[in-house]
């Protein structure tokens, strides 16, 4: 990347994710669509037929609120759905049911392991659109995805580097999986990102002044792709600004082949969507006891586990490994081993660095640790034992010099016998070879 002394990055993220629910957002269609044949999970509501009435899915509402609580958002006691108008083949109604003025959740902060604090703007719930499939000159539409419950997380333009943005994306995956409210598999399109990118001068940063434009990169479906796309867009904006030109506010897509972003369409302003309250769905209100009850359901989250492991003396990489949702089995193993008197640090280091230890039962694990703790690894002590044995077997050295390399193994066997198997074989073998070669 170019020398960025003159400009600083301003980056905000919009993250869309599918919730794991039994049925779709506003109809009773089965939401398990990922392996299904096209247009098999559809009804008049999610096909957008005239006169079909939407009924909100309370499971989806609750799961979006749980996510908001986990991210420290305020849960709005009053919330409602709005219509967001735009025309596209995958949206036959001509509008998407989303949330505008009164989202389910507002504000919130997420502290990353790097120490950086992500400031959220809102979390709201909406319906996903159908999927367009382009075949030659034809476009086909699959409505299975239409009406899937979709959560949108909007951050403030708080990111100053790509690394924190990627860490935040991964944090979302970890939290959603820990809460068991979604699968967030990016390959299945269950988690998609959009990045809003602009550059400003250090002086603007000091005044906390945001640039007058932002460029939105849409349809980011992997973190690697996001990194590449954001870097390419920084380069492009940097070269325009350093020539004294201005950057247009627009949507751009990233072409992985050319490694460049390309213009798609001018970005709509909120007023272009002509939002208004969805007349077919009554406003929602949530009382205190409902919200308190949701709060009590939040389990220990990965970043809280991470902090706990650091306090237990684990190195940052070990703490990170142990707090991954997918590694919760190892976390249980770790807690069982610690209760048998092995230090957390020793146990974690073995789990993280020696995969074979992950397969052990806690009992086997502890036995292996105890065994290695009793080993004689001290070089001086081993040297004393080895010299004694070599003195008793003077021909061994001569055999070695005559090319019989297995005489090392012979002496090692004697060492193991004398120490009842406690000598560390690797260190002993090294010492014997050194003595022979001397
Ligand atoms: Zn349906």
Short mmCIF file of C-alpha atoms and ligand atoms in Angstrom, two decimals:
data_model
loop_
_atom_site.label_atom_id
_atom_site.label_comp_id
_atom_site.label_asym_id
_atom_site.label_seq_id
_atom_site.Cartn_x
_atom_site.Cartn_y
_atom_site.Cartn_z
CA UNK A 1 0.00 0.00 0.00
CA UNK A 2 1.10 3.53 -0.69
CA UNK A 3 2.49 5.73 2.00
CA UNK A 4 -0.66 6.93 3.68
CA UNK A 5 0.81 9.74 5.78
CA UNK A 6 -1.35 12.34 4.03
CA UNK A 7 -4.65 10.48 4.37
CA UNK A 8 -6.39 8.42 7.02
CA UNK A 9 -8.95 5.69 6.46
CA UNK A 10 -12.55 6.08 7.59
CA UNK A 11 -14.40 2.76 7.42
CA UNK A 12 -17.90 1.70 8.46
CA UNK A 13 -19.49 -1.71 8.04
CA UNK A 14 -22.99 -2.95 7.29
CA UNK A 15 -23.33 -6.62 8.08
CA UNK A 16 -26.26 -8.75 6.97
CA UNK A 17 -26.84 -12.15 8.51
CA UNK A 18 -29.51 -14.85 8.32
CA UNK A 19 -31.03 -15.86 11.62
CA UNK A 20 -31.65 -19.52 12.28
CA UNK A 21 -35.43 -19.79 12.61
CA UNK A 22 -38.04 -22.46 11.84
CA UNK A 23 -39.97 -20.27 9.41
CA UNK A 24 -39.30 -17.19 7.28
CA UNK A 25 -39.68 -13.60 8.48
CA UNK A 26 -43.27 -12.82 7.50
CA UNK A 27 -44.76 -16.15 6.35
CA UNK A 28 -44.85 -19.78 7.50
CA UNK A 29 -42.49 -21.12 4.81
CA UNK A 30 -39.79 -23.48 6.07
CA UNK A 31 -36.58 -21.43 6.52
CA UNK A 32 -34.25 -24.39 5.93
CA UNK A 33 -33.62 -23.37 2.32
CA UNK A 34 -29.90 -24.01 1.80
CA UNK A 35 -30.03 -27.41 0.07
CA UNK A 36 -33.47 -26.99 -1.50
CA UNK A 37 -34.40 -26.92 -5.20
CA UNK A 38 -35.23 -23.43 -6.52
CA UNK A 39 -38.69 -22.03 -5.74
CA UNK A 40 -39.75 -24.87 -3.43
CA UNK A 41 -39.98 -22.78 -0.22
CA UNK A 42 -42.47 -20.17 -1.37
CA UNK A 43 -45.98 -18.87 -0.70
CA UNK A 44 -48.01 -15.79 -1.77
CA UNK A 45 -46.35 -13.66 0.95
CA UNK A 46 -42.70 -14.34 0.09
CA UNK A 47 -43.50 -14.30 -3.65
CA UNK A 48 -44.74 -10.76 -3.09
CA UNK A 49 -48.20 -11.41 -4.55
CA UNK A 50 -50.78 -8.61 -4.17
CA UNK A 51 -52.99 -8.88 -1.12
CA UNK A 52 -50.79 -11.32 0.83
CA UNK A 53 -50.39 -10.19 4.43
CA UNK A 54 -47.09 -10.34 6.35
CA UNK A 55 -47.10 -11.68 9.94
CA UNK A 56 -43.84 -11.02 11.84
CA UNK A 57 -41.94 -14.03 13.18
CA UNK A 58 -41.55 -13.50 16.95
CA UNK A 59 -38.65 -15.98 17.07
CA UNK A 60 -36.69 -13.78 14.64
CA UNK A 61 -37.55 -10.63 16.58
CA UNK A 62 -36.35 -12.21 19.83
CA UNK A 63 -33.11 -13.53 18.29
CA UNK A 64 -32.27 -10.10 16.83
CA UNK A 65 -32.82 -8.57 20.26
CA UNK A 66 -30.61 -11.20 21.92
CA UNK A 67 -27.84 -10.27 19.47
CA UNK A 68 -28.38 -6.59 20.37
CA UNK A 69 -28.05 -7.33 24.08
CA UNK A 70 -24.84 -9.30 23.49
CA UNK A 71 -23.41 -6.25 21.71
CA UNK A 72 -24.45 -3.84 24.45
CA UNK A 73 -27.20 -2.16 22.42
CA UNK A 74 -30.23 -0.44 23.88
CA UNK A 75 -33.33 -2.52 23.18
CA UNK A 76 -36.03 -0.12 22.05
CA UNK A 77 -39.26 -0.63 24.00
CA UNK A 78 -41.12 0.53 20.88
CA UNK A 79 -40.20 -0.63 17.43
CA UNK A 80 -41.85 -0.97 14.05
CA UNK A 81 -41.35 -2.12 10.48
CA UNK A 82 -41.09 0.26 7.51
CA UNK A 83 -41.30 -0.12 3.77
CA UNK A 84 -38.12 0.60 1.85
CA UNK A 85 -38.93 1.20 -1.82
CA UNK A 86 -36.80 0.25 -4.74
CA UNK A 87 -37.32 -1.67 -7.93
CA UNK A 88 -35.42 -4.82 -8.72
CA UNK A 89 -36.35 -8.21 -10.25
CA UNK A 90 -35.59 -9.99 -6.96
CA UNK A 91 -38.07 -7.73 -5.14
CA UNK A 92 -41.43 -8.05 -6.97
CA UNK A 93 -43.44 -6.04 -4.37
CA UNK A 94 -41.35 -2.98 -5.21
CA UNK A 95 -40.45 -2.58 -1.55
CA UNK A 96 -38.63 -4.47 1.16
CA UNK A 97 -40.03 -4.67 4.68
CA UNK A 98 -37.22 -3.29 6.83
CA UNK A 99 -36.82 -0.97 9.80
CA UNK A 100 -35.97 2.70 9.61
CA UNK A 101 -37.08 5.09 12.36
CA UNK A 102 -37.47 2.64 15.25
CA UNK A 103 -35.05 -0.29 14.89
CA UNK A 104 -35.13 -3.12 17.43
CA UNK A 105 -31.70 -2.16 18.84
CA UNK A 106 -29.69 1.08 18.93
CA UNK A 107 -26.15 2.05 19.96
CA UNK A 108 -23.81 -0.43 21.62
CA UNK A 109 -20.07 -1.01 21.68
CA UNK A 110 -17.92 -4.05 21.11
CA UNK A 111 -14.38 -4.17 22.50
CA UNK A 112 -12.03 -6.17 20.29
CA UNK A 113 -9.06 -8.21 21.53
CA UNK A 114 -6.84 -5.55 19.98
CA UNK A 115 -8.36 -3.13 22.51
CA UNK A 116 -10.19 -1.17 19.82
CA UNK A 117 -13.82 -0.32 20.58
CA UNK A 118 -16.33 -0.69 17.74
CA UNK A 119 -19.25 1.73 18.08
CA UNK A 120 -22.52 0.43 16.66
CA UNK A 121 -25.27 2.58 15.25
CA UNK A 122 -28.12 0.08 15.18
CA UNK A 123 -29.25 -3.49 14.68
CA UNK A 124 -32.48 -4.00 12.79
CA UNK A 125 -34.50 -6.77 11.24
CA UNK A 126 -35.72 -7.07 7.65
CA UNK A 127 -36.65 -9.61 5.00
CA UNK A 128 -34.09 -10.88 2.52
CA UNK A 129 -34.79 -10.56 -1.20
CA UNK A 130 -34.97 -13.36 -3.77
CA UNK A 131 -31.89 -14.45 -5.71
CA UNK A 132 -31.24 -13.56 -9.34
CA UNK A 133 -29.39 -16.14 -11.39
CA UNK A 134 -27.97 -14.91 -14.68
CA UNK A 135 -27.81 -17.51 -17.47
CA UNK A 136 -26.58 -16.11 -20.75
CA UNK A 137 -28.96 -13.33 -21.78
CA UNK A 138 -31.67 -14.56 -19.36
CA UNK A 139 -32.14 -13.84 -15.68
CA UNK A 140 -33.87 -16.45 -13.52
CA UNK A 141 -35.22 -15.74 -10.04
CA UNK A 142 -35.21 -18.19 -7.12
CA UNK A 143 -37.60 -17.10 -4.35
CA UNK A 144 -36.42 -19.52 -1.65
CA UNK A 145 -34.29 -16.77 -0.08
CA UNK A 146 -37.08 -14.20 -0.41
CA UNK A 147 -38.47 -13.36 3.02
CA UNK A 148 -35.64 -15.01 5.00
CA UNK A 149 -35.14 -13.22 8.34
CA UNK A 150 -32.17 -10.91 7.86
CA UNK A 151 -30.45 -8.94 10.60
CA UNK A 152 -28.54 -5.83 9.64
CA UNK A 153 -25.81 -4.57 11.94
CA UNK A 154 -24.67 -1.04 11.13
CA UNK A 155 -21.49 0.34 12.67
CA UNK A 156 -20.56 3.99 12.86
CA UNK A 157 -17.65 4.95 10.55
CA UNK A 158 -15.36 4.09 13.48
CA UNK A 159 -12.75 1.81 11.91
CA UNK A 160 -9.31 3.28 11.19
CA UNK A 161 -7.74 0.12 9.77
CA UNK A 162 -8.81 -3.06 7.96
CA UNK A 163 -7.49 -5.43 10.62
CA UNK A 164 -9.99 -4.23 13.23
CA UNK A 165 -12.82 -4.49 10.69
CA UNK A 166 -11.88 -8.10 9.93
CA UNK A 167 -11.62 -8.91 13.64
CA UNK A 168 -15.08 -7.43 14.18
CA UNK A 169 -16.51 -9.57 11.34
CA UNK A 170 -15.05 -12.68 12.94
CA UNK A 171 -16.33 -11.58 16.35
CA UNK A 172 -19.85 -11.39 14.94
CA UNK A 173 -19.55 -14.97 13.69
CA UNK A 174 -18.31 -16.16 17.08
CA UNK A 175 -21.05 -14.35 19.01
CA UNK A 176 -23.88 -15.47 16.69
CA UNK A 177 -22.71 -19.09 16.93
CA UNK A 178 -22.31 -18.92 20.71
CA UNK A 179 -25.82 -17.49 21.01
CA UNK A 180 -26.99 -20.27 18.64
CA UNK A 181 -29.12 -17.82 16.65
CA UNK A 182 -27.52 -18.37 13.25
CA UNK A 183 -24.91 -20.38 11.34
CA UNK A 184 -23.29 -17.36 9.60
CA UNK A 185 -21.63 -19.52 6.96
CA UNK A 186 -20.25 -17.01 4.47
CA UNK A 187 -20.07 -19.59 1.67
CA UNK A 188 -23.83 -20.11 1.96
CA UNK A 189 -24.48 -16.36 1.91
CA UNK A 190 -25.60 -16.39 5.55
CA UNK A 191 -23.24 -13.52 6.38
CA UNK A 192 -22.55 -10.70 3.92
CA UNK A 193 -20.68 -7.48 4.38
CA UNK A 194 -20.72 -4.03 2.90
CA UNK A 195 -17.92 -1.58 3.55
CA UNK A 196 -18.25 2.22 3.44
CA UNK A 197 -14.87 3.70 2.68
CA UNK A 198 -13.52 7.23 2.57
CA UNK A 199 -10.24 9.02 3.25
CA UNK A 200 -9.57 12.21 5.18
CA UNK A 201 -6.59 14.30 6.16
CA UNK A 202 -4.96 14.02 9.61
CA UNK A 203 -6.30 17.55 10.31
CA UNK A 204 -9.86 16.40 9.60
CA UNK A 205 -9.29 13.42 11.87
CA UNK A 206 -8.15 15.75 14.63
CA UNK A 207 -11.30 17.86 14.23
CA UNK A 208 -13.36 14.65 14.15
CA UNK A 209 -14.68 15.75 10.78
CA UNK A 210 -16.04 13.10 8.41
CA UNK A 211 -15.39 13.24 4.65
CA UNK A 212 -18.27 14.54 2.51
CA UNK A 213 -18.48 11.32 0.53
CA UNK A 214 -18.36 7.59 1.04
CA UNK A 215 -17.95 4.73 -1.37
CA UNK A 216 -19.86 1.57 -0.63
CA UNK A 217 -18.47 -1.82 -1.62
CA UNK A 218 -21.30 -4.34 -1.73
CA UNK A 219 -21.63 -8.13 -1.62
CA UNK A 220 -18.48 -8.97 0.26
CA UNK A 221 -18.68 -12.69 0.99
CA UNK A 222 -15.37 -13.44 2.69
CA UNK A 223 -12.97 -11.63 5.00
CA UNK A 224 -10.12 -12.17 2.55
CA UNK A 225 -12.22 -10.56 -0.17
CA UNK A 226 -13.02 -7.64 2.16
CA UNK A 227 -9.34 -7.01 2.87
CA UNK A 228 -8.46 -7.00 -0.83
CA UNK A 229 -11.44 -4.85 -1.82
CA UNK A 230 -10.85 -2.24 0.89
CA UNK A 231 -7.14 -2.01 0.06
CA UNK A 232 -7.90 -1.59 -3.65
CA UNK A 233 -10.44 1.13 -2.90
CA UNK A 234 -8.00 2.97 -0.59
CA UNK A 235 -5.44 2.95 -3.42
CA UNK A 236 -7.99 4.31 -5.91
CA UNK A 237 -9.22 7.10 -3.63
CA UNK A 238 -5.67 7.96 -2.61
CA UNK A 239 -4.56 8.41 -6.21
CA UNK A 240 -7.59 10.64 -7.00
CA UNK A 241 -7.14 12.80 -3.91
CA UNK A 242 -3.40 13.15 -4.31
CA UNK A 243 -4.02 14.47 -7.87
CA UNK A 244 -6.37 17.06 -6.37
CA UNK A 245 -9.48 15.36 -7.73
CA UNK A 246 -12.57 14.53 -5.70
CA UNK A 247 -14.07 11.10 -5.06
CA UNK A 248 -17.68 10.50 -6.18
CA UNK A 249 -20.16 9.04 -3.73
CA UNK A 250 -21.20 5.75 -5.31
CA UNK A 251 -21.49 1.98 -4.99
CA UNK A 252 -18.61 -0.03 -6.32
CA UNK A 253 -17.95 -3.73 -6.73
CA UNK A 254 -14.59 -5.45 -6.45
CA UNK A 255 -13.25 -7.43 -9.41
CA UNK A 256 -10.89 -10.08 -8.03
CA UNK A 257 -9.33 -10.70 -11.46
CA UNK A 258 -8.22 -7.12 -12.06
CA UNK A 259 -7.80 -6.39 -8.33
CA UNK A 260 -9.72 -3.13 -8.84
CA UNK A 261 -13.08 -1.77 -7.78
CA UNK A 262 -15.60 -0.82 -10.49
CA UNK A 263 -18.47 1.67 -10.40
CA UNK A 264 -21.93 0.11 -10.06
CA UNK A 265 -24.53 2.82 -9.50
CA UNK A 266 -24.81 6.05 -7.59
CA UNK A 267 -25.55 5.41 -3.95
CA UNK A 268 -29.11 6.21 -2.95
CA UNK A 269 -29.78 8.65 -0.17
CA UNK A 270 -32.32 7.60 2.46
CA UNK A 271 -34.96 9.88 0.88
CA UNK A 272 -34.72 7.95 -2.41
CA UNK A 273 -36.20 4.92 -0.65
CA UNK A 274 -39.34 6.83 0.43
CA UNK A 275 -39.52 4.96 3.71
CA UNK A 276 -42.88 4.87 5.46
CA UNK A 277 -44.35 2.73 8.25
CA UNK A 278 -45.49 -0.70 7.09
CA UNK A 279 -49.31 -0.39 7.27
CA UNK A 280 -49.92 -4.17 7.38
CA UNK A 281 -47.93 -4.75 10.59
CA UNK A 282 -48.90 -3.11 13.89
CA UNK A 283 -46.08 -1.40 15.84
CA UNK A 284 -44.35 -3.61 18.43
CA UNK A 285 -43.78 -2.83 22.09
CA UNK A 286 -41.72 -4.73 24.61
CA UNK A 287 -42.06 -4.42 28.38
CA UNK A 288 -39.23 -4.39 30.90
CA UNK A 289 -39.73 -7.94 32.12
CA UNK A 290 -39.55 -9.29 28.53
CA UNK A 291 -36.22 -7.50 27.96
CA UNK A 292 -34.86 -8.57 31.39
CA UNK A 293 -35.76 -12.15 30.60
CA UNK A 294 -33.82 -11.97 27.32
CA UNK A 295 -30.79 -10.54 29.14
CA UNK A 296 -30.77 -13.52 31.51
CA UNK A 297 -30.45 -15.86 28.50
CA UNK A 298 -27.09 -14.52 27.29
CA UNK A 299 -24.31 -17.10 27.87
CA UNK A 300 -20.63 -16.29 28.49
CA UNK A 301 -19.42 -14.82 25.19
CA UNK A 302 -16.13 -15.63 23.42
CA UNK A 303 -14.45 -12.32 24.22
CA UNK A 304 -15.41 -12.68 27.89
CA UNK A 305 -13.87 -16.17 27.85
CA UNK A 306 -10.77 -14.68 26.19
CA UNK A 307 -10.34 -12.19 29.05
CA UNK A 308 -10.86 -14.93 31.62
CA UNK A 309 -8.17 -17.09 29.98
CA UNK A 310 -5.70 -14.18 29.92
CA UNK A 311 -6.28 -13.76 33.65
CA UNK A 312 -5.58 -17.49 34.10
CA UNK A 313 -2.12 -16.91 32.59
CA UNK A 314 -2.67 -18.13 29.03
CA UNK A 315 -0.77 -16.45 26.19
CA UNK A 316 -2.99 -14.34 23.86
CA UNK A 317 -2.89 -16.92 21.03
CA UNK A 318 -3.80 -19.72 23.47
CA UNK A 319 -6.62 -17.64 25.00
CA UNK A 320 -7.94 -16.89 21.52
CA UNK A 321 -7.88 -20.54 20.49
CA UNK A 322 -9.62 -21.69 23.66
CA UNK A 323 -12.41 -19.12 23.38
CA UNK A 324 -13.47 -19.97 19.80
CA UNK A 325 -17.02 -21.28 19.72
CA UNK A 326 -15.93 -24.32 17.72
CA UNK A 327 -13.38 -25.17 20.40
CA UNK A 328 -15.81 -25.24 23.31
CA UNK A 329 -15.05 -28.97 23.67
CA UNK A 330 -11.40 -28.16 24.35
CA UNK A 331 -12.47 -25.52 26.86
CA UNK A 332 -14.38 -28.20 28.77
CA UNK A 333 -11.33 -30.51 28.56
CA UNK A 334 -9.16 -27.68 29.88
CA UNK A 335 -11.40 -27.01 32.88
CA UNK A 336 -11.44 -30.71 33.77
CA UNK A 337 -7.65 -30.96 33.56
CA UNK A 338 -7.13 -27.85 35.68
CA UNK A 339 -9.32 -29.33 38.39
CA UNK A 340 -6.85 -32.27 38.55
CA UNK A 341 -4.04 -29.94 39.53
CA UNK A 342 -2.29 -29.30 36.20
CA UNK A 343 -1.66 -25.59 35.65
CA UNK A 344 -3.90 -23.84 33.12
CA UNK A 345 -0.89 -22.60 31.21
CA UNK A 346 0.68 -26.06 30.82
CA UNK A 347 -2.63 -27.65 29.85
CA UNK A 348 -3.58 -24.91 27.36
CA UNK A 349 -0.14 -24.94 25.72
CA UNK A 350 -0.46 -28.70 25.13
CA UNK A 351 -4.02 -28.44 23.77
CA UNK A 352 -3.11 -25.60 21.42
CA UNK A 353 0.30 -26.81 20.23
CA UNK A 354 0.02 -30.61 20.39
CA UNK A 355 -3.14 -31.77 18.62
CA UNK A 356 -2.71 -35.35 19.90
CA UNK A 357 -3.46 -34.08 23.42
CA UNK A 358 -6.93 -32.92 22.27
CA UNK A 359 -7.90 -36.56 21.72
CA UNK A 360 -7.07 -37.65 25.29
CA UNK A 361 -9.61 -38.09 28.06
CA UNK A 362 -8.89 -35.78 31.03
CA UNK A 363 -7.44 -38.80 32.90
CA UNK A 364 -5.06 -39.74 30.05
CA UNK A 365 -4.12 -36.10 29.61
CA UNK A 366 -3.16 -35.66 33.26
CA UNK A 367 -1.22 -38.96 33.23
CA UNK A 368 0.80 -37.82 30.19
CA UNK A 369 1.59 -34.49 31.85
CA UNK A 370 2.67 -36.20 35.10
CA UNK A 371 4.84 -38.62 33.12
CA UNK A 372 6.63 -35.80 31.32
CA UNK A 373 7.05 -33.87 34.58
CA UNK A 374 8.93 -36.88 36.12
CA UNK A 375 11.31 -37.16 33.19
CA UNK A 376 14.99 -36.45 33.72
CA UNK A 377 15.74 -33.64 31.30
CA UNK A 378 18.60 -31.96 33.17
CA UNK A 379 21.69 -32.16 30.92
CA UNK A 380 24.29 -32.41 33.71
CA UNK A 381 22.39 -35.18 35.45
CA UNK A 382 22.00 -37.13 32.22
CA UNK A 383 25.68 -36.58 31.34
CA UNK A 384 26.70 -38.15 34.67
CA UNK A 385 24.57 -41.25 34.04
CA UNK A 386 25.69 -41.55 30.41
CA UNK A 387 29.43 -41.22 31.18
CA UNK A 388 29.08 -43.97 33.82
CA UNK A 389 27.47 -46.31 31.29
CA UNK A 390 30.00 -45.56 28.55
CA UNK A 391 32.85 -46.29 30.97
CA UNK A 392 31.30 -49.73 31.60
CA UNK A 393 30.95 -50.31 27.83
CA UNK A 394 34.22 -49.03 26.31
CA UNK A 395 33.75 -50.88 23.01
CA UNK A 396 30.65 -48.82 22.19
CA UNK A 397 32.70 -45.73 21.33
CA UNK A 398 34.97 -47.76 19.06
CA UNK A 399 31.92 -49.36 17.37
CA UNK A 400 30.52 -45.89 16.69
CA UNK A 401 33.81 -44.71 15.20
CA UNK A 402 33.81 -47.82 13.01
CA UNK A 403 30.48 -46.77 11.58
CA UNK A 404 28.09 -48.74 13.78
CA UNK A 405 25.62 -45.96 14.46
CA UNK A 406 23.31 -48.31 16.35
CA UNK A 407 25.74 -48.31 19.27
CA UNK A 408 24.07 -45.00 20.23
CA UNK A 409 20.79 -46.89 20.61
CA UNK A 410 22.57 -49.56 22.64
CA UNK A 411 23.86 -47.01 25.16
CA UNK A 412 20.47 -45.27 25.18
CA UNK A 413 18.86 -48.62 26.07
CA UNK A 414 21.25 -48.95 29.03
CA UNK A 415 20.44 -45.38 30.14
CA UNK A 416 16.71 -46.07 30.02
CA UNK A 417 17.20 -49.29 31.99
CA UNK A 418 19.28 -47.60 34.68
CA UNK A 419 16.83 -44.65 35.05
CA UNK A 420 13.76 -46.93 34.86
CA UNK A 421 12.61 -45.11 31.74
CA UNK A 422 12.76 -41.64 33.30
CA UNK A 423 15.60 -40.25 31.16
CA UNK A 424 14.35 -38.01 28.39
CA UNK A 425 15.27 -40.05 25.30
CA UNK A 426 15.72 -37.12 22.91
CA UNK A 427 18.12 -35.24 25.20
CA UNK A 428 19.95 -38.47 26.11
CA UNK A 429 20.42 -39.46 22.46
CA UNK A 430 21.86 -36.02 21.72
CA UNK A 431 24.33 -36.22 24.61
CA UNK A 432 25.47 -39.76 23.71
CA UNK A 433 26.12 -38.71 20.11
CA UNK A 434 28.06 -35.65 21.29
CA UNK A 435 30.22 -37.80 23.63
CA UNK A 436 30.88 -40.33 20.85
CA UNK A 437 31.86 -37.64 18.37
CA UNK A 438 34.14 -35.86 20.86
ZN1 LIG B 1 -43.49 -17.80 2.20
#
